[in-house]
Amino acid sequence: MIQDMIAIIRDYWLLLLIGQYPNGPLGGLANTLILSALSIALAFPVSILFAMARLSKSPLLRWPVTALVYFTRGVPLLMLILWSYFLVPLMTGADVPSFVTMLTTLVVYQSAFLSEVVRAGIVALGPGQMDAARALGHGYFGAMRYIILPQALYNMIPSIISTFVSTIKDTTLGYVINVPDLTFAASQVNNQLLTQPFQVFLILAIVYFIICWTLTYFANRLERRITRRRAGLSSLPVASLVTPSKIVSEQL
Amino acid sequence: MSGFDLSEILGNPDYAAMLLHGIKMTFIIYAGSWSMAMALALLLLGVRLSPFRFGDPLVAAYVSYHRNVPTLVQLMLWYFGIFTLMPSGVATWLASHNAEAIFAVIGLGLCQAAYFSEDLRSGVRSVGDGQMQAARALGHGYVSATRFVIMPQGVRNALPPLVNHSVSLFKNSSLAVVIGASELTHAVKEIENLSFRTFEIYLIGTVLYLFFSLVIMSIGAYLSMRADPARSARA
């Protein structure tokens, strides 16, 4: 059993790592990580804008974004993927690779979730920070840029890592539209071997576990450190130090 | 595209039957995995709360595994992997009894149990130590203090995350389509293949998921309201 698994890894490690590359598209674990990293990198600025829109006084900004966030959180990710699979080629009028379709979906999906994290981070700071910044002569955007966001985002680092972990897990759904990621590579291996599906999928589970567990562990360590540092640096009541990841720790 | 037209799908009895069957299967999978997850979560919580420490690392490992491995991969491992390892008698029986749905329930239930047990544990942990001491001082034993004093408060505290995770379990039930269970997403894809009314059928599917998610959230909101101590004090 374990020997079978070692043999599979020995024979197929390259396929699991980078897919068919360079004879085909980049795939495997490399593609999973690139897809996750890209979607977080793109979703992050969008989520800040979403959060600011949701906290804005103007209903014109607040309502559409709130509706979008509620919609995204109420619909299964799989359904959103099917929507993009159908809508993205229709809107661009071109043959879109499944990687781009998946990236689009993940950016929309993670922006909605991250925006709630950012919003919680800003709300957790308390209104005094904004009042003080405005009193010092900052405009709204200046205060956001120099006072609110740096503090809120720093407190949010652990939650962002958690979101990254869930993005890695979400990329597996690209399987449905044949995104060449790690899950796809594993099912290719399974199709070639045919006789050892348990071993193949156990390897897959273990690889995901190692990556996600490491990141989760790192996020927890960081969260403790941030809480400690905040507690040491200021004499604010502890209630205002609740990090946003406590509020939005697990995604819906 | 020949214009937006829902009537072709809603007016066709075959499609309507497929949709209804999909909704039914989604609810069977949801109810099955929810009950399984809750039962297992209570068991895991019992191990965690018991004064015997040796079970704790096992529960922690269980939770950690299920939280760090994608749900889809867990479903694949069950359906493509463990299914094939089963003795042929069991496998044959399962294959003739909708194995896809059974493994969807097992996979989702085991995975969700990890989330539910953590929700319950954080709820119970937020009940102050004094509650247990007071209950013991009143003559309750450990088990009856847990049963009558700690758990009612702990579950009440755990309600909001439990509701969130119940909604996410409902949405995750759509993953069962990957292992071939004929639930709602499956019905949507089938009808799309047959009717080519892509936009319309996705819209129907999406609205149905949104609607049922909202129903689950409202049930949660109702339970939270019922469990509100201020309200029960008035009653």
Short mmCIF file of C-alpha atoms in Angstrom, two decimals:
data_model
loop_
_atom_site.label_atom_id
_atom_site.label_comp_id
_atom_site.label_asym_id
_atom_site.label_seq_id
_atom_site.Cartn_x
_atom_site.Cartn_y
_atom_site.Cartn_z
CA MET A 1 0.00 0.00 0.00
CA ILE A 2 2.61 2.54 1.08
CA GLN A 3 4.99 1.04 -1.47
CA ASP A 4 2.33 1.59 -4.14
CA MET A 5 2.07 5.22 -3.11
CA ILE A 6 5.82 5.71 -3.20
CA ALA A 7 5.91 4.11 -6.64
CA ILE A 8 3.17 6.44 -7.88
CA ILE A 9 5.02 9.48 -6.59
CA ARG A 10 8.29 8.23 -8.12
CA ASP A 11 6.67 7.71 -11.51
CA TYR A 12 4.37 10.71 -11.67
CA TRP A 13 5.88 13.42 -9.47
CA LEU A 14 6.65 15.64 -12.42
CA LEU A 15 3.09 15.39 -13.78
CA LEU A 16 1.69 16.17 -10.32
CA LEU A 17 4.09 19.08 -9.93
CA ILE A 18 3.84 20.91 -13.27
CA GLY A 19 1.37 18.91 -15.38
CA GLN A 20 2.16 18.48 -19.09
CA TYR A 21 4.54 21.46 -19.16
CA PRO A 22 6.60 22.14 -21.36
CA ASN A 23 4.77 19.88 -23.84
CA GLY A 24 1.42 21.34 -22.89
CA PRO A 25 -0.11 23.91 -20.57
CA LEU A 26 1.36 24.39 -17.11
CA GLY A 27 -0.58 22.30 -14.64
CA GLY A 28 -0.33 20.36 -11.44
CA LEU A 29 0.61 21.84 -8.10
CA ALA A 30 2.39 24.78 -9.75
CA ASN A 31 -0.81 25.81 -11.49
CA THR A 32 -2.86 25.37 -8.31
CA LEU A 33 -0.53 27.72 -6.45
CA ILE A 34 -0.32 30.25 -9.28
CA LEU A 35 -4.11 30.28 -9.63
CA SER A 36 -4.60 30.78 -5.89
CA ALA A 37 -1.93 33.46 -5.60
CA LEU A 38 -3.16 35.37 -8.64
CA SER A 39 -6.77 35.31 -7.52
CA ILE A 40 -5.90 36.56 -4.04
CA ALA A 41 -3.63 39.25 -5.47
CA LEU A 42 -6.42 40.46 -7.76
CA ALA A 43 -9.22 40.03 -5.21
CA PHE A 44 -7.37 41.97 -2.52
CA PRO A 45 -7.57 45.49 -4.00
CA VAL A 46 -11.13 44.82 -5.20
CA SER A 47 -12.13 43.71 -1.72
CA ILE A 48 -10.81 46.95 -0.20
CA LEU A 49 -12.94 48.94 -2.65
CA PHE A 50 -15.93 46.72 -1.86
CA ALA A 51 -15.45 47.17 1.87
CA MET A 52 -15.21 50.95 1.51
CA ALA A 53 -18.32 50.93 -0.65
CA ARG A 54 -20.20 48.87 1.93
CA LEU A 55 -19.16 51.30 4.68
CA SER A 56 -19.94 54.33 2.56
CA LYS A 57 -22.79 56.68 3.40
CA SER A 58 -23.93 56.82 -0.20
CA PRO A 59 -26.67 54.27 -0.94
CA LEU A 60 -25.62 54.30 -4.59
CA LEU A 61 -22.29 52.75 -3.62
CA ARG A 62 -23.54 50.68 -0.71
CA TRP A 63 -26.52 48.84 -2.14
CA PRO A 64 -25.14 47.31 -5.33
CA VAL A 65 -22.03 46.04 -3.58
CA THR A 66 -24.05 44.70 -0.65
CA ALA A 67 -26.33 42.90 -3.10
CA LEU A 68 -23.32 41.44 -4.91
CA VAL A 69 -21.76 40.24 -1.65
CA TYR A 70 -25.00 38.63 -0.49
CA PHE A 71 -25.55 37.01 -3.86
CA THR A 72 -22.02 35.61 -4.01
CA ARG A 73 -22.24 34.24 -0.50
CA GLY A 74 -25.64 32.65 -1.05
CA VAL A 75 -24.76 30.71 -4.19
CA PRO A 76 -22.53 27.61 -4.37
CA LEU A 77 -19.11 28.28 -5.87
CA LEU A 78 -19.77 25.50 -8.36
CA MET A 79 -22.78 27.44 -9.65
CA LEU A 80 -20.66 30.59 -10.05
CA ILE A 81 -18.07 28.58 -11.97
CA LEU A 82 -20.76 27.33 -14.34
CA TRP A 83 -21.98 30.90 -14.76
CA SER A 84 -18.50 32.15 -15.67
CA TYR A 85 -17.95 29.19 -17.94
CA PHE A 86 -20.95 30.36 -19.89
CA LEU A 87 -20.73 34.15 -19.47
CA VAL A 88 -17.04 34.97 -19.82
CA PRO A 89 -16.70 33.70 -23.42
CA LEU A 90 -19.99 35.40 -24.24
CA MET A 91 -18.78 38.77 -22.95
CA THR A 92 -15.26 38.62 -24.41
CA GLY A 93 -16.40 36.93 -27.61
CA ALA A 94 -13.29 34.78 -27.65
CA ASP A 95 -12.26 31.26 -26.79
CA VAL A 96 -11.26 31.66 -23.16
CA PRO A 97 -8.97 29.13 -21.48
CA SER A 98 -10.50 27.41 -18.45
CA PHE A 99 -7.72 28.90 -16.31
CA VAL A 100 -9.00 32.42 -17.02
CA THR A 101 -12.61 31.38 -16.37
CA MET A 102 -11.63 29.90 -13.03
CA LEU A 103 -9.51 32.95 -12.16
CA THR A 104 -12.43 35.28 -12.89
CA THR A 105 -14.76 33.24 -10.70
CA LEU A 106 -12.31 33.05 -7.85
CA VAL A 107 -11.63 36.80 -7.97
CA VAL A 108 -15.36 37.60 -7.75
CA TYR A 109 -15.93 34.99 -5.05
CA GLN A 110 -12.93 35.85 -2.91
CA SER A 111 -13.50 39.60 -3.29
CA ALA A 112 -16.91 39.16 -1.72
CA PHE A 113 -15.54 37.13 1.19
CA LEU A 114 -12.41 39.23 1.68
CA SER A 115 -14.44 42.42 1.61
CA GLU A 116 -16.30 41.18 4.69
CA VAL A 117 -12.94 40.53 6.35
CA VAL A 118 -11.71 44.02 5.47
CA ARG A 119 -14.97 45.54 6.62
CA ALA A 120 -14.74 43.71 9.94
CA GLY A 121 -11.13 44.92 10.24
CA ILE A 122 -12.12 48.53 9.67
CA VAL A 123 -15.13 48.33 11.99
CA ALA A 124 -12.98 46.68 14.69
CA LEU A 125 -10.69 49.73 14.70
CA GLY A 126 -13.45 51.87 16.09
CA PRO A 127 -14.73 55.23 14.84
CA GLY A 128 -12.23 57.19 16.94
CA GLN A 129 -9.40 56.56 14.51
CA MET A 130 -11.29 58.14 11.66
CA ASP A 131 -12.48 61.05 13.82
CA ALA A 132 -8.93 61.69 15.01
CA ALA A 133 -7.50 61.52 11.50
CA ARG A 134 -10.14 63.92 10.22
CA ALA A 135 -9.47 66.25 13.15
CA LEU A 136 -5.80 66.31 12.15
CA GLY A 137 -6.84 67.61 8.76
CA HIS A 138 -6.82 64.44 6.66
CA GLY A 139 -9.55 64.12 4.06
CA TYR A 140 -11.57 60.90 3.94
CA PHE A 141 -9.24 59.20 1.48
CA GLY A 142 -6.11 60.50 3.19
CA ALA A 143 -7.36 59.14 6.50
CA MET A 144 -8.18 55.79 4.88
CA ARG A 145 -4.83 55.62 3.12
CA TYR A 146 -2.58 56.64 6.01
CA ILE A 147 -4.49 55.86 9.20
CA ILE A 148 -7.30 53.32 8.83
CA LEU A 149 -6.15 50.82 6.22
CA PRO A 150 -2.58 50.32 7.46
CA GLN A 151 -3.89 49.37 10.90
CA ALA A 152 -6.84 47.34 9.65
CA LEU A 153 -4.82 45.46 7.05
CA TYR A 154 -2.07 44.66 9.53
CA ASN A 155 -4.62 43.12 11.90
CA MET A 156 -6.06 41.22 8.97
CA ILE A 157 -2.93 39.42 7.81
CA PRO A 158 -3.95 36.12 9.47
CA SER A 159 -7.41 36.28 7.89
CA ILE A 160 -5.86 36.93 4.52
CA ILE A 161 -3.76 33.81 4.93
CA SER A 162 -6.91 31.86 5.89
CA THR A 163 -8.60 33.16 2.75
CA PHE A 164 -5.56 32.06 0.78
CA VAL A 165 -5.94 28.57 2.25
CA SER A 166 -9.60 28.42 1.30
CA THR A 167 -8.72 29.66 -2.19
CA ILE A 168 -6.27 26.80 -2.57
CA LYS A 169 -9.05 24.44 -1.55
CA ASP A 170 -11.53 26.15 -3.88
CA THR A 171 -9.26 25.77 -6.92
CA THR A 172 -10.07 22.04 -6.83
CA LEU A 173 -13.52 22.89 -8.20
CA GLY A 174 -11.82 23.89 -11.45
CA TYR A 175 -11.90 20.15 -12.03
CA VAL A 176 -15.47 20.60 -13.30
CA ILE A 177 -14.34 22.82 -16.18
CA ASN A 178 -11.02 20.97 -16.71
CA VAL A 179 -8.62 23.51 -15.26
CA PRO A 180 -5.25 21.71 -15.36
CA ASP A 181 -4.47 21.91 -11.64
CA LEU A 182 -3.25 19.41 -9.06
CA THR A 183 -6.62 17.63 -8.80
CA PHE A 184 -6.77 17.37 -12.57
CA ALA A 185 -3.24 15.93 -12.68
CA ALA A 186 -4.15 13.38 -10.01
CA SER A 187 -7.20 12.25 -11.94
CA GLN A 188 -4.98 11.91 -15.04
CA VAL A 189 -2.64 9.69 -13.05
CA ASN A 190 -5.65 7.73 -11.87
CA ASN A 191 -6.87 7.29 -15.44
CA GLN A 192 -3.49 5.93 -16.49
CA LEU A 193 -3.17 3.52 -13.56
CA LEU A 194 -6.83 2.56 -13.22
CA THR A 195 -6.05 0.02 -10.48
CA GLN A 196 -5.04 2.22 -7.53
CA PRO A 197 -7.57 5.03 -7.16
CA PHE A 198 -7.38 5.00 -3.37
CA GLN A 199 -3.61 5.44 -3.36
CA VAL A 200 -3.74 8.25 -5.94
CA PHE A 201 -6.45 10.23 -4.16
CA LEU A 202 -4.84 9.67 -0.77
CA ILE A 203 -1.63 11.21 -2.13
CA LEU A 204 -3.73 14.11 -3.41
CA ALA A 205 -5.36 14.59 -0.01
CA ILE A 206 -1.99 14.44 1.77
CA VAL A 207 -0.43 17.04 -0.52
CA TYR A 208 -3.31 19.46 0.03
CA PHE A 209 -3.20 18.78 3.74
CA ILE A 210 0.52 19.55 4.01
CA ILE A 211 0.20 22.85 2.15
CA CYS A 212 -2.95 24.07 3.85
CA TRP A 213 -1.95 22.91 7.32
CA THR A 214 1.40 24.69 7.06
CA LEU A 215 -0.29 27.93 6.05
CA THR A 216 -2.97 27.61 8.74
CA TYR A 217 -0.30 26.99 11.36
CA PHE A 218 1.62 30.03 10.16
CA ALA A 219 -1.56 32.15 10.26
CA ASN A 220 -2.32 31.08 13.83
CA ARG A 221 1.21 31.90 14.98
CA LEU A 222 1.02 35.29 13.31
CA GLU A 223 -2.37 36.00 14.82
CA ARG A 224 -1.10 35.36 18.34
CA ARG A 225 1.89 37.58 17.69
CA ILE A 226 -0.22 40.42 16.34
CA THR A 227 -2.65 40.21 19.26
CA ARG A 228 0.24 40.24 21.70
CA ARG A 229 1.95 43.15 20.01
CA ARG A 230 -1.22 45.19 19.89
CA ALA A 231 -1.88 44.44 23.54
CA GLY A 232 1.66 45.47 24.45
CA LEU A 233 1.79 48.62 22.37
CA SER A 234 -1.37 50.27 23.50
CA SER A 235 -3.63 50.52 26.47
CA LEU A 236 -6.79 50.10 24.41
CA PRO A 237 -9.42 47.84 25.91
CA VAL A 238 -8.95 44.26 24.75
CA ALA A 239 -12.37 44.22 23.11
CA SER A 240 -11.14 46.49 20.34
CA LEU A 241 -8.24 44.15 19.68
CA VAL A 242 -10.41 41.31 18.48
CA THR A 243 -8.86 40.45 15.15
CA PRO A 244 -11.24 40.23 12.23
CA SER A 245 -10.33 36.60 11.61
CA LYS A 246 -12.27 35.75 14.75
CA ILE A 247 -15.31 37.27 13.14
CA VAL A 248 -14.88 35.82 9.66
CA SER A 249 -12.60 32.89 10.40
CA GLU A 250 -14.31 30.32 8.28
CA GLN A 251 -15.81 31.09 5.02
CA LEU A 252 -19.46 30.33 4.41
CA MET B 1 -29.49 33.63 -28.37
CA SER B 2 -33.15 33.77 -29.09
CA GLY B 3 -34.27 36.06 -26.27
CA PHE B 4 -34.99 35.36 -22.66
CA ASP B 5 -37.69 32.73 -22.24
CA LEU B 6 -38.35 30.80 -19.07
CA SER B 7 -41.53 29.16 -20.32
CA GLU B 8 -39.69 26.59 -22.41
CA ILE B 9 -38.11 25.13 -19.30
CA LEU B 10 -40.93 25.65 -16.82
CA GLY B 11 -43.57 24.58 -19.33
CA ASN B 12 -41.84 21.31 -20.15
CA PRO B 13 -43.03 18.58 -17.74
CA ASP B 14 -39.83 16.55 -18.27
CA TYR B 15 -37.61 19.43 -17.22
CA ALA B 16 -39.86 20.28 -14.30
CA ALA B 17 -39.67 16.67 -13.14
CA MET B 18 -35.86 16.69 -13.44
CA LEU B 19 -35.67 19.89 -11.41
CA LEU B 20 -37.96 18.51 -8.71
CA HIS B 21 -35.98 15.29 -8.53
CA GLY B 22 -32.78 17.36 -8.23
CA ILE B 23 -34.25 19.42 -5.39
CA LYS B 24 -35.40 16.25 -3.65
CA MET B 25 -31.95 14.65 -3.91
CA THR B 26 -30.23 17.84 -2.77
CA PHE B 27 -32.43 17.83 0.32
CA ILE B 28 -31.87 14.13 1.00
CA ILE B 29 -28.11 14.64 0.76
CA TYR B 30 -28.33 17.80 2.86
CA ALA B 31 -30.50 16.28 5.58
CA GLY B 32 -28.41 13.11 5.68
CA SER B 33 -25.06 14.83 5.88
CA TRP B 34 -26.33 17.47 8.32
CA SER B 35 -27.66 14.83 10.75
CA MET B 36 -24.54 12.74 10.41
CA ALA B 37 -22.30 15.77 10.94
CA MET B 38 -24.24 16.93 14.01
CA ALA B 39 -24.28 13.48 15.62
CA LEU B 40 -20.57 13.03 15.02
CA ALA B 41 -19.81 16.58 16.16
CA LEU B 42 -21.56 15.95 19.49
CA LEU B 43 -19.52 12.77 19.87
CA LEU B 44 -16.27 14.63 19.10
CA LEU B 45 -17.31 17.36 21.52
CA GLY B 46 -17.96 14.73 24.18
CA VAL B 47 -14.45 13.36 23.72
CA ARG B 48 -13.00 16.88 23.87
CA LEU B 49 -14.94 17.86 26.99
CA SER B 50 -14.43 14.62 28.87
CA PRO B 51 -11.88 14.75 31.70
CA PHE B 52 -9.89 12.00 29.95
CA ARG B 53 -7.23 13.72 27.90
CA PHE B 54 -6.11 10.88 25.65
CA GLY B 55 -8.85 11.43 23.03
CA ASP B 56 -7.99 15.10 22.47
CA PRO B 57 -5.10 14.68 19.99
CA LEU B 58 -7.25 12.28 17.95
CA VAL B 59 -10.09 14.78 17.72
CA ALA B 60 -7.63 17.57 16.91
CA ALA B 61 -6.15 15.45 14.12
CA TYR B 62 -9.63 14.66 12.80
CA VAL B 63 -10.61 18.32 12.73
CA SER B 64 -7.31 19.37 11.21
CA TYR B 65 -7.53 16.80 8.42
CA HIS B 66 -11.05 17.75 7.43
CA ARG B 67 -10.39 21.47 7.53
CA ASN B 68 -7.21 21.36 5.49
CA VAL B 69 -8.17 18.96 2.72
CA PRO B 70 -10.54 20.29 0.03
CA THR B 71 -14.05 18.84 0.35
CA LEU B 72 -13.98 17.81 -3.28
CA VAL B 73 -10.83 15.75 -2.73
CA GLN B 74 -12.45 14.09 0.29
CA LEU B 75 -15.48 13.17 -1.82
CA MET B 76 -13.21 11.81 -4.57
CA LEU B 77 -11.23 9.79 -2.06
CA TRP B 78 -14.46 8.22 -0.80
CA TYR B 79 -16.17 7.60 -4.07
CA PHE B 80 -13.25 6.75 -6.37
CA GLY B 81 -10.93 5.35 -3.69
CA ILE B 82 -12.55 3.79 -0.65
CA PHE B 83 -15.54 2.53 -2.63
CA THR B 84 -13.20 0.30 -4.69
CA LEU B 85 -11.53 -1.09 -1.57
CA MET B 86 -14.80 -2.32 -0.11
CA PRO B 87 -15.66 -6.03 -0.12
CA SER B 88 -17.53 -6.86 -3.32
CA GLY B 89 -20.76 -7.73 -1.49
CA VAL B 90 -20.94 -4.31 0.14
CA ALA B 91 -19.89 -2.56 -3.06
CA THR B 92 -22.57 -4.30 -5.09
CA TRP B 93 -25.22 -3.43 -2.54
CA LEU B 94 -24.09 0.21 -2.51
CA ALA B 95 -23.96 0.38 -6.30
CA SER B 96 -27.56 -0.71 -6.52
CA HIS B 97 -28.62 1.73 -3.80
CA ASN B 98 -27.52 5.07 -5.25
CA ALA B 99 -23.89 4.84 -4.13
CA GLU B 100 -23.18 8.41 -5.36
CA ALA B 101 -25.68 9.92 -2.93
CA ILE B 102 -24.55 7.66 -0.07
CA PHE B 103 -20.92 8.62 -0.51
CA ALA B 104 -21.85 12.27 -0.87
CA VAL B 105 -23.60 12.04 2.51
CA ILE B 106 -20.63 10.24 4.08
CA GLY B 107 -18.02 12.59 2.62
CA LEU B 108 -19.90 15.80 3.37
CA GLY B 109 -21.06 14.57 6.79
CA LEU B 110 -17.59 13.56 7.98
CA CYS B 111 -16.13 16.82 6.72
CA GLN B 112 -18.83 19.02 8.19
CA ALA B 113 -18.61 17.27 11.55
CA ALA B 114 -15.18 18.88 11.98
CA TYR B 115 -16.63 22.36 11.50
CA PHE B 116 -19.69 21.70 13.68
CA SER B 117 -17.60 20.28 16.51
CA GLU B 118 -15.34 23.34 16.50
CA ASP B 119 -18.39 25.64 16.52
CA LEU B 120 -19.86 23.75 19.48
CA ARG B 121 -16.54 23.68 21.28
CA SER B 122 -16.05 27.43 20.98
CA GLY B 123 -19.64 27.88 22.15
CA VAL B 124 -19.08 25.70 25.20
CA ARG B 125 -15.74 27.33 25.96
CA SER B 126 -17.42 30.71 26.09
CA VAL B 127 -19.57 29.51 29.01
CA GLY B 128 -17.80 30.70 32.14
CA ASP B 129 -16.08 28.24 34.50
CA GLY B 130 -18.31 29.50 37.29
CA GLN B 131 -21.32 27.88 35.64
CA MET B 132 -19.85 24.43 36.08
CA GLN B 133 -18.77 25.17 39.65
CA ALA B 134 -22.20 26.56 40.52
CA ALA B 135 -23.93 23.54 38.98
CA ARG B 136 -21.67 21.18 40.90
CA ALA B 137 -22.31 23.15 44.09
CA LEU B 138 -26.03 22.70 43.52
CA GLY B 139 -25.50 18.96 43.56
CA HIS B 140 -25.34 18.17 39.85
CA GLY B 141 -22.88 15.49 38.82
CA TYR B 142 -20.46 16.21 35.98
CA VAL B 143 -22.69 14.66 33.32
CA SER B 144 -25.92 16.24 34.48
CA ALA B 145 -24.23 19.65 34.95
CA THR B 146 -22.99 19.40 31.37
CA ARG B 147 -26.39 18.26 30.15
CA PHE B 148 -28.56 20.83 31.94
CA VAL B 149 -26.33 23.84 32.60
CA ILE B 150 -23.35 23.97 30.24
CA MET B 151 -24.75 22.58 26.98
CA PRO B 152 -27.92 24.71 26.76
CA GLN B 153 -25.80 27.85 27.09
CA GLY B 154 -22.99 26.51 24.90
CA VAL B 155 -25.29 25.58 22.04
CA ARG B 156 -26.94 28.99 22.24
CA ASN B 157 -23.55 30.68 21.95
CA ALA B 158 -22.63 28.42 19.05
CA LEU B 159 -25.81 29.14 17.07
CA PRO B 160 -24.47 31.85 14.71
CA PRO B 161 -21.49 29.82 13.39
CA LEU B 162 -23.64 26.68 13.29
CA VAL B 163 -26.14 28.48 11.07
CA ASN B 164 -23.33 29.78 8.83
CA HIS B 165 -21.90 26.32 8.46
CA SER B 166 -25.33 24.82 7.85
CA VAL B 167 -25.72 27.19 4.92
CA SER B 168 -22.26 26.35 3.63
CA LEU B 169 -23.04 22.64 3.89
CA PHE B 170 -26.13 23.25 1.79
CA LYS B 171 -24.05 25.01 -0.83
CA ASN B 172 -21.34 22.35 -0.66
CA SER B 173 -23.94 19.69 -1.39
CA SER B 174 -23.57 20.87 -5.00
CA LEU B 175 -20.12 19.21 -5.00
CA ALA B 176 -21.92 15.85 -5.07
CA VAL B 177 -22.40 16.43 -8.79
CA VAL B 178 -18.69 15.72 -9.31
CA ILE B 179 -19.08 12.14 -8.12
CA GLY B 180 -22.26 11.79 -10.16
CA ALA B 181 -25.06 12.24 -7.64
CA SER B 182 -28.21 13.43 -9.39
CA GLU B 183 -28.88 16.51 -7.24
CA LEU B 184 -29.93 20.04 -8.15
CA THR B 185 -26.72 21.12 -9.92
CA HIS B 186 -26.78 17.86 -11.85
CA ALA B 187 -30.37 18.53 -12.93
CA VAL B 188 -29.40 22.05 -14.01
CA LYS B 189 -26.53 20.74 -16.14
CA GLU B 190 -28.71 18.02 -17.66
CA ILE B 191 -31.46 20.45 -18.61
CA GLU B 192 -28.84 22.81 -20.03
CA ASN B 193 -27.54 20.00 -22.26
CA LEU B 194 -31.03 19.14 -23.46
CA SER B 195 -32.59 22.57 -23.85
CA PHE B 196 -29.61 24.85 -24.68
CA ARG B 197 -31.39 27.46 -22.55
CA THR B 198 -28.18 28.10 -20.62
CA PHE B 199 -28.96 31.49 -19.14
CA GLU B 200 -32.49 30.57 -18.08
CA ILE B 201 -31.69 27.26 -16.42
CA TYR B 202 -28.66 28.65 -14.57
CA LEU B 203 -30.85 31.48 -13.39
CA ILE B 204 -33.44 29.03 -12.08
CA GLY B 205 -30.77 26.93 -10.37
CA THR B 206 -29.13 29.98 -8.81
CA VAL B 207 -32.42 31.40 -7.56
CA LEU B 208 -33.31 28.03 -6.03
CA TYR B 209 -29.96 27.83 -4.19
CA LEU B 210 -30.29 31.44 -3.01
CA PHE B 211 -33.85 30.85 -1.87
CA PHE B 212 -33.07 27.71 0.13
CA SER B 213 -29.96 29.36 1.64
CA LEU B 214 -32.17 32.21 2.78
CA VAL B 215 -34.69 29.74 4.23
CA ILE B 216 -31.94 28.05 6.25
CA MET B 217 -30.69 31.47 7.42
CA SER B 218 -34.21 32.48 8.50
CA ILE B 219 -34.62 29.25 10.45
CA GLY B 220 -31.31 30.09 12.12
CA ALA B 221 -32.45 33.63 12.89
CA TYR B 222 -35.69 32.26 14.36
CA LEU B 223 -33.79 29.80 16.55
CA SER B 224 -31.44 32.56 17.74
CA MET B 225 -34.43 34.68 18.64
CA ARG B 226 -36.05 31.78 20.48
CA ALA B 227 -32.82 31.09 22.34
CA ASP B 228 -32.31 34.70 23.39
CA PRO B 229 -32.13 34.67 27.19
CA ALA B 230 -33.77 38.09 27.49
CA ARG B 231 -36.77 36.74 25.63
CA SER B 232 -37.06 33.51 27.64
CA ALA B 233 -36.80 35.56 30.85
CA ARG B 234 -39.86 37.56 29.75
CA ALA B 235 -41.84 34.48 28.74
#
